[in-house]
Amino acid sequence: MLQICAYLSLALVFLFGTSYVSSETIQGSVLLNSAVFSKIVDKYKAVLIKFDETYPYGDKQDTFKAVVEATLSQSDLLCAEVQVADYGEKENADIAEKYGVKKDDFPVYKLFVEGKDEPVTYTGDVKNADDIKKFLIRESGLWLGLPSCLEDFDKLVAEFQKTPDDKKPDLLKKAEELASKYASEKEKKSAEIYIKTLKKLVETPNFVDTEIKRVEKLKDGKVSDKKKEQLNERLNILTSFQMRLRDEL
């Protein structure tokens, strides 16, 4: 995937000239300017664009790198940057103005989703890669996989809401069979959380929302680093449940 992105960047340079690239590109993402913006954005089901200053650096840029890395396996999603200059010819200022992006707000994340007239703006913490990934999953409908989440189980969760009550025991059996295929302890632990949550949902339809609040309260309390890590893993899986169950309502 990294090679494909590199080839894409080179191809864009040959097609549109060296002005396409204004600084070093993060592997797995591309730099966009006015000449190629719509030509690239229109090719993907979802494009996450970070509007930022020229030559961005620091914690916020490291966060973007982490987000890009997490999206490399999802071919329907592209991550890109629009670097806006406030000097000289003010390159890309026209794109920023078009989408209401202001310099004081950099970096600004906007998600362009196929079939939607306007992009969705991320309003969370720009230093939190997991929150940005949750935003991507929720708004694009594409699977990325938050830490500790399992793709096969996320697909089962999507089936859950559509499954009649009398067929849900069959789905739980399917989940238990799926869990037996995992080898690592980490995956087994995640599978166990999925199965317990599915069983709770059979009994209590609003269990996920209630449990998220409970886990968040525990995480914000005085707990050890190890316990906080465990709660974060559980919270990621519960968040995955929440997003997929809402999609099916």
PDB file of N, CA and C in Angstrom, residues 103-150:
ATOM      1  N   LYS A 103      -6.903  30.048   9.551  1.00  0.00           N
ATOM      2  CA  LYS A 103      -5.547  29.774  10.001  1.00  0.00           C
ATOM      3  C   LYS A 103      -5.479  29.521  11.505  1.00  0.00           C
ATOM      4  N   ASP A 104      -6.232  30.297  12.280  1.00  0.00           N
ATOM      5  CA  ASP A 104      -6.185  30.174  13.737  1.00  0.00           C
ATOM      6  C   ASP A 104      -6.671  28.812  14.230  1.00  0.00           C
ATOM      7  N   ASP A 105      -7.388  28.081  13.361  1.00  0.00           N
ATOM      8  CA  ASP A 105      -7.953  26.794  13.753  1.00  0.00           C
ATOM      9  C   ASP A 105      -7.078  25.610  13.335  1.00  0.00           C
ATOM     10  N   PHE A 106      -5.970  25.841  12.621  1.00  0.00           N
ATOM     11  CA  PHE A 106      -5.118  24.744  12.136  1.00  0.00           C
ATOM     12  C   PHE A 106      -4.654  23.854  13.288  1.00  0.00           C
ATOM     13  N   PRO A 107      -4.581  22.537  13.067  1.00  0.00           N
ATOM     14  CA  PRO A 107      -5.051  21.836  11.878  1.00  0.00           C
ATOM     15  C   PRO A 107      -6.556  21.596  11.926  1.00  0.00           C
ATOM     16  N   VAL A 108      -7.178  21.616  10.765  1.00  0.00           N
ATOM     17  CA  VAL A 108      -8.612  21.357  10.644  1.00  0.00           C
ATOM     18  C   VAL A 108      -8.805  20.095   9.807  1.00  0.00           C
ATOM     19  N   TYR A 109      -9.554  19.143  10.356  1.00  0.00           N
ATOM     20  CA  TYR A 109      -9.840  17.897   9.631  1.00  0.00           C
ATOM     21  C   TYR A 109     -11.241  17.957   9.034  1.00  0.00           C
ATOM     22  N   LYS A 110     -11.323  17.648   7.749  1.00  0.00           N
ATOM     23  CA  LYS A 110     -12.619  17.549   7.084  1.00  0.00           C
ATOM     24  C   LYS A 110     -12.675  16.229   6.321  1.00  0.00           C
ATOM     25  N   LEU A 111     -13.805  15.545   6.458  1.00  0.00           N
ATOM     26  CA  LEU A 111     -13.992  14.257   5.809  1.00  0.00           C
ATOM     27  C   LEU A 111     -14.970  14.391   4.652  1.00  0.00           C
ATOM     28  N   PHE A 112     -14.494  14.092   3.470  1.00  0.00           N
ATOM     29  CA  PHE A 112     -15.317  14.139   2.261  1.00  0.00           C
ATOM     30  C   PHE A 112     -15.802  12.722   1.977  1.00  0.00           C
ATOM     31  N   VAL A 113     -17.115  12.526   2.026  1.00  0.00           N
ATOM     32  CA  VAL A 113     -17.710  11.204   1.854  1.00  0.00           C
ATOM     33  C   VAL A 113     -18.514  11.162   0.558  1.00  0.00           C
ATOM     34  N   GLU A 114     -18.315  10.115  -0.186  1.00  0.00           N
ATOM     35  CA  GLU A 114     -19.015   9.946  -1.457  1.00  0.00           C
ATOM     36  C   GLU A 114     -20.533  10.028  -1.256  1.00  0.00           C
ATOM     37  N   GLY A 115     -21.189  10.839  -2.066  1.00  0.00           N
ATOM     38  CA  GLY A 115     -22.637  10.981  -1.982  1.00  0.00           C
ATOM     39  C   GLY A 115     -23.111  12.113  -1.101  1.00  0.00           C
ATOM     40  N   LYS A 116     -22.192  12.737  -0.350  1.00  0.00           N
ATOM     41  CA  LYS A 116     -22.557  13.870   0.512  1.00  0.00           C
ATOM     42  C   LYS A 116     -22.083  15.171  -0.129  1.00  0.00           C
ATOM     43  N   ASP A 117     -22.941  16.169  -0.127  1.00  0.00           N
ATOM     44  CA  ASP A 117     -22.634  17.448  -0.769  1.00  0.00           C
ATOM     45  C   ASP A 117     -21.564  18.235  -0.025  1.00  0.00           C
ATOM     46  N   GLU A 118     -21.552  18.133   1.291  1.00  0.00           N
ATOM     47  CA  GLU A 118     -20.618  18.909   2.094  1.00  0.00           C
ATOM     48  C   GLU A 118     -19.754  17.982   2.959  1.00  0.00           C
ATOM     49  N   PRO A 119     -18.509  18.366   3.215  1.00  0.00           N
ATOM     50  CA  PRO A 119     -17.654  17.552   4.082  1.00  0.00           C
ATOM     51  C   PRO A 119     -18.093  17.650   5.540  1.00  0.00           C
ATOM     52  N   VAL A 120     -17.716  16.649   6.319  1.00  0.00           N
ATOM     53  CA  VAL A 120     -18.002  16.634   7.747  1.00  0.00           C
ATOM     54  C   VAL A 120     -16.752  17.111   8.482  1.00  0.00           C
ATOM     55  N   THR A 121     -16.914  18.065   9.382  1.00  0.00           N
ATOM     56  CA  THR A 121     -15.778  18.623  10.112  1.00  0.00           C
ATOM     57  C   THR A 121     -15.573  17.905  11.434  1.00  0.00           C
ATOM     58  N   TYR A 122     -14.344  17.514  11.693  1.00  0.00           N
ATOM     59  CA  TYR A 122     -13.994  16.900  12.974  1.00  0.00           C
ATOM     60  C   TYR A 122     -13.853  17.998  14.027  1.00  0.00           C
ATOM     61  N   THR A 123     -14.509  17.834  15.166  1.00  0.00           N
ATOM     62  CA  THR A 123     -14.506  18.874  16.196  1.00  0.00           C
ATOM     63  C   THR A 123     -13.841  18.416  17.496  1.00  0.00           C
ATOM     64  N   GLY A 124     -13.197  17.248  17.457  1.00  0.00           N
ATOM     65  CA  GLY A 124     -12.593  16.721  18.670  1.00  0.00           C
ATOM     66  C   GLY A 124     -11.150  17.155  18.869  1.00  0.00           C
ATOM     67  N   ASP A 125     -10.444  16.396  19.683  1.00  0.00           N
ATOM     68  CA  ASP A 125      -9.058  16.681  20.040  1.00  0.00           C
ATOM     69  C   ASP A 125      -8.138  16.326  18.873  1.00  0.00           C
ATOM     70  N   VAL A 126      -7.423  17.311  18.339  1.00  0.00           N
ATOM     71  CA  VAL A 126      -6.555  17.063  17.176  1.00  0.00           C
ATOM     72  C   VAL A 126      -5.237  16.393  17.581  1.00  0.00           C
ATOM     73  N   LYS A 127      -5.070  16.121  18.864  1.00  0.00           N
ATOM     74  CA  LYS A 127      -3.892  15.387  19.313  1.00  0.00           C
ATOM     75  C   LYS A 127      -4.231  13.951  19.694  1.00  0.00           C
ATOM     76  N   ASN A 128      -5.482  13.557  19.473  1.00  0.00           N
ATOM     77  CA  ASN A 128      -5.931  12.222  19.857  1.00  0.00           C
ATOM     78  C   ASN A 128      -6.236  11.405  18.603  1.00  0.00           C
ATOM     79  N   ALA A 129      -5.295  10.547  18.206  1.00  0.00           N
ATOM     80  CA  ALA A 129      -5.457   9.760  16.979  1.00  0.00           C
ATOM     81  C   ALA A 129      -6.651   8.812  17.062  1.00  0.00           C
ATOM     82  N   ASP A 130      -6.886   8.226  18.239  1.00  0.00           N
ATOM     83  CA  ASP A 130      -8.005   7.286  18.377  1.00  0.00           C
ATOM     84  C   ASP A 130      -9.345   7.986  18.175  1.00  0.00           C
ATOM     85  N   ASP A 131      -9.467   9.206  18.680  1.00  0.00           N
ATOM     86  CA  ASP A 131     -10.711   9.953  18.495  1.00  0.00           C
ATOM     87  C   ASP A 131     -10.934  10.282  17.023  1.00  0.00           C
ATOM     88  N   ILE A 132      -9.870  10.608  16.318  1.00  0.00           N
ATOM     89  CA  ILE A 132      -9.998  10.903  14.881  1.00  0.00           C
ATOM     90  C   ILE A 132     -10.396   9.648  14.126  1.00  0.00           C
ATOM     91  N   LYS A 133      -9.835   8.499  14.518  1.00  0.00           N
ATOM     92  CA  LYS A 133     -10.196   7.236  13.868  1.00  0.00           C
ATOM     93  C   LYS A 133     -11.662   6.878  14.140  1.00  0.00           C
ATOM     94  N   LYS A 134     -12.118   7.128  15.363  1.00  0.00           N
ATOM     95  CA  LYS A 134     -13.527   6.877  15.679  1.00  0.00           C
ATOM     96  C   LYS A 134     -14.429   7.753  14.811  1.00  0.00           C
ATOM     97  N   PHE A 135     -14.020   8.997  14.636  1.00  0.00           N
ATOM     98  CA  PHE A 135     -14.742   9.925  13.758  1.00  0.00           C
ATOM     99  C   PHE A 135     -14.806   9.382  12.337  1.00  0.00           C
ATOM    100  N   LEU A 136     -13.701   8.868  11.839  1.00  0.00           N
ATOM    101  CA  LEU A 136     -13.652   8.304  10.491  1.00  0.00           C
ATOM    102  C   LEU A 136     -14.595   7.114  10.346  1.00  0.00           C
ATOM    103  N   ILE A 137     -14.556   6.219  11.313  1.00  0.00           N
ATOM    104  CA  ILE A 137     -15.413   5.028  11.268  1.00  0.00           C
ATOM    105  C   ILE A 137     -16.877   5.431  11.301  1.00  0.00           C
ATOM    106  N   ARG A 138     -17.204   6.322  12.223  1.00  0.00           N
ATOM    107  CA  ARG A 138     -18.597   6.736  12.410  1.00  0.00           C
ATOM    108  C   ARG A 138     -19.157   7.435  11.173  1.00  0.00           C
ATOM    109  N   GLU A 139     -18.386   8.345  10.590  1.00  0.00           N
ATOM    110  CA  GLU A 139     -18.896   9.169   9.494  1.00  0.00           C
ATOM    111  C   GLU A 139     -18.753   8.537   8.119  1.00  0.00           C
ATOM    112  N   SER A 140     -17.765   7.657   7.948  1.00  0.00           N
ATOM    113  CA  SER A 140     -17.551   7.047   6.624  1.00  0.00           C
ATOM    114  C   SER A 140     -18.229   5.693   6.489  1.00  0.00           C
ATOM    115  N   GLY A 141     -18.433   5.007   7.620  1.00  0.00           N
ATOM    116  CA  GLY A 141     -19.001   3.668   7.561  1.00  0.00           C
ATOM    117  C   GLY A 141     -17.977   2.607   7.171  1.00  0.00           C
ATOM    118  N   LEU A 142     -16.722   3.002   6.996  1.00  0.00           N
ATOM    119  CA  LEU A 142     -15.665   2.066   6.613  1.00  0.00           C
ATOM    120  C   LEU A 142     -15.024   1.463   7.855  1.00  0.00           C
ATOM    121  N   TRP A 143     -14.500   0.247   7.710  1.00  0.00           N
ATOM    122  CA  TRP A 143     -13.861  -0.404   8.852  1.00  0.00           C
ATOM    123  C   TRP A 143     -12.391  -0.024   8.911  1.00  0.00           C
ATOM    124  N   LEU A 144     -11.957   0.461  10.061  1.00  0.00           N
ATOM    125  CA  LEU A 144     -10.547   0.760  10.284  1.00  0.00           C
ATOM    126  C   LEU A 144      -9.977  -0.114  11.389  1.00  0.00           C
ATOM    127  N   GLY A 145     -10.770  -0.317  12.392  1.00  0.00           N
ATOM    128  CA  GLY A 145     -10.290  -1.130  13.492  1.00  0.00           C
ATOM    129  C   GLY A 145      -9.595  -0.317  14.553  1.00  0.00           C
ATOM    130  N   LEU A 146     -10.335   0.067  15.586  1.00  0.00           N
ATOM    131  CA  LEU A 146      -9.729   0.712  16.740  1.00  0.00           C
ATOM    132  C   LEU A 146      -8.894  -0.327  17.480  1.00  0.00           C
ATOM    133  N   PRO A 147      -7.926   0.106  18.290  1.00  0.00           N
ATOM    134  CA  PRO A 147      -7.132  -0.853  19.048  1.00  0.00           C
ATOM    135  C   PRO A 147      -8.015  -1.824  19.818  1.00  0.00           C
ATOM    136  N   SER A 148      -7.700  -3.122  19.705  1.00  0.00           N
ATOM    137  CA  SER A 148      -8.412  -4.223  20.366  1.00  0.00           C
ATOM    138  C   SER A 148      -9.688  -4.647  19.650  1.00  0.00           C
ATOM    139  N   CYS A 149     -10.083  -3.948  18.600  1.00  0.00           N
ATOM    140  CA  CYS A 149     -11.275  -4.343  17.848  1.00  0.00           C
ATOM    141  C   CYS A 149     -10.926  -5.412  16.817  1.00  0.00           C
ATOM    142  N   LEU A 150     -11.902  -6.259  16.504  1.00  0.00           N
ATOM    143  CA  LEU A 150     -11.717  -7.355  15.558  1.00  0.00           C
ATOM    144  C   LEU A 150     -12.708  -7.194  14.408  1.00  0.00           C
TER     145      LEU A 150
END
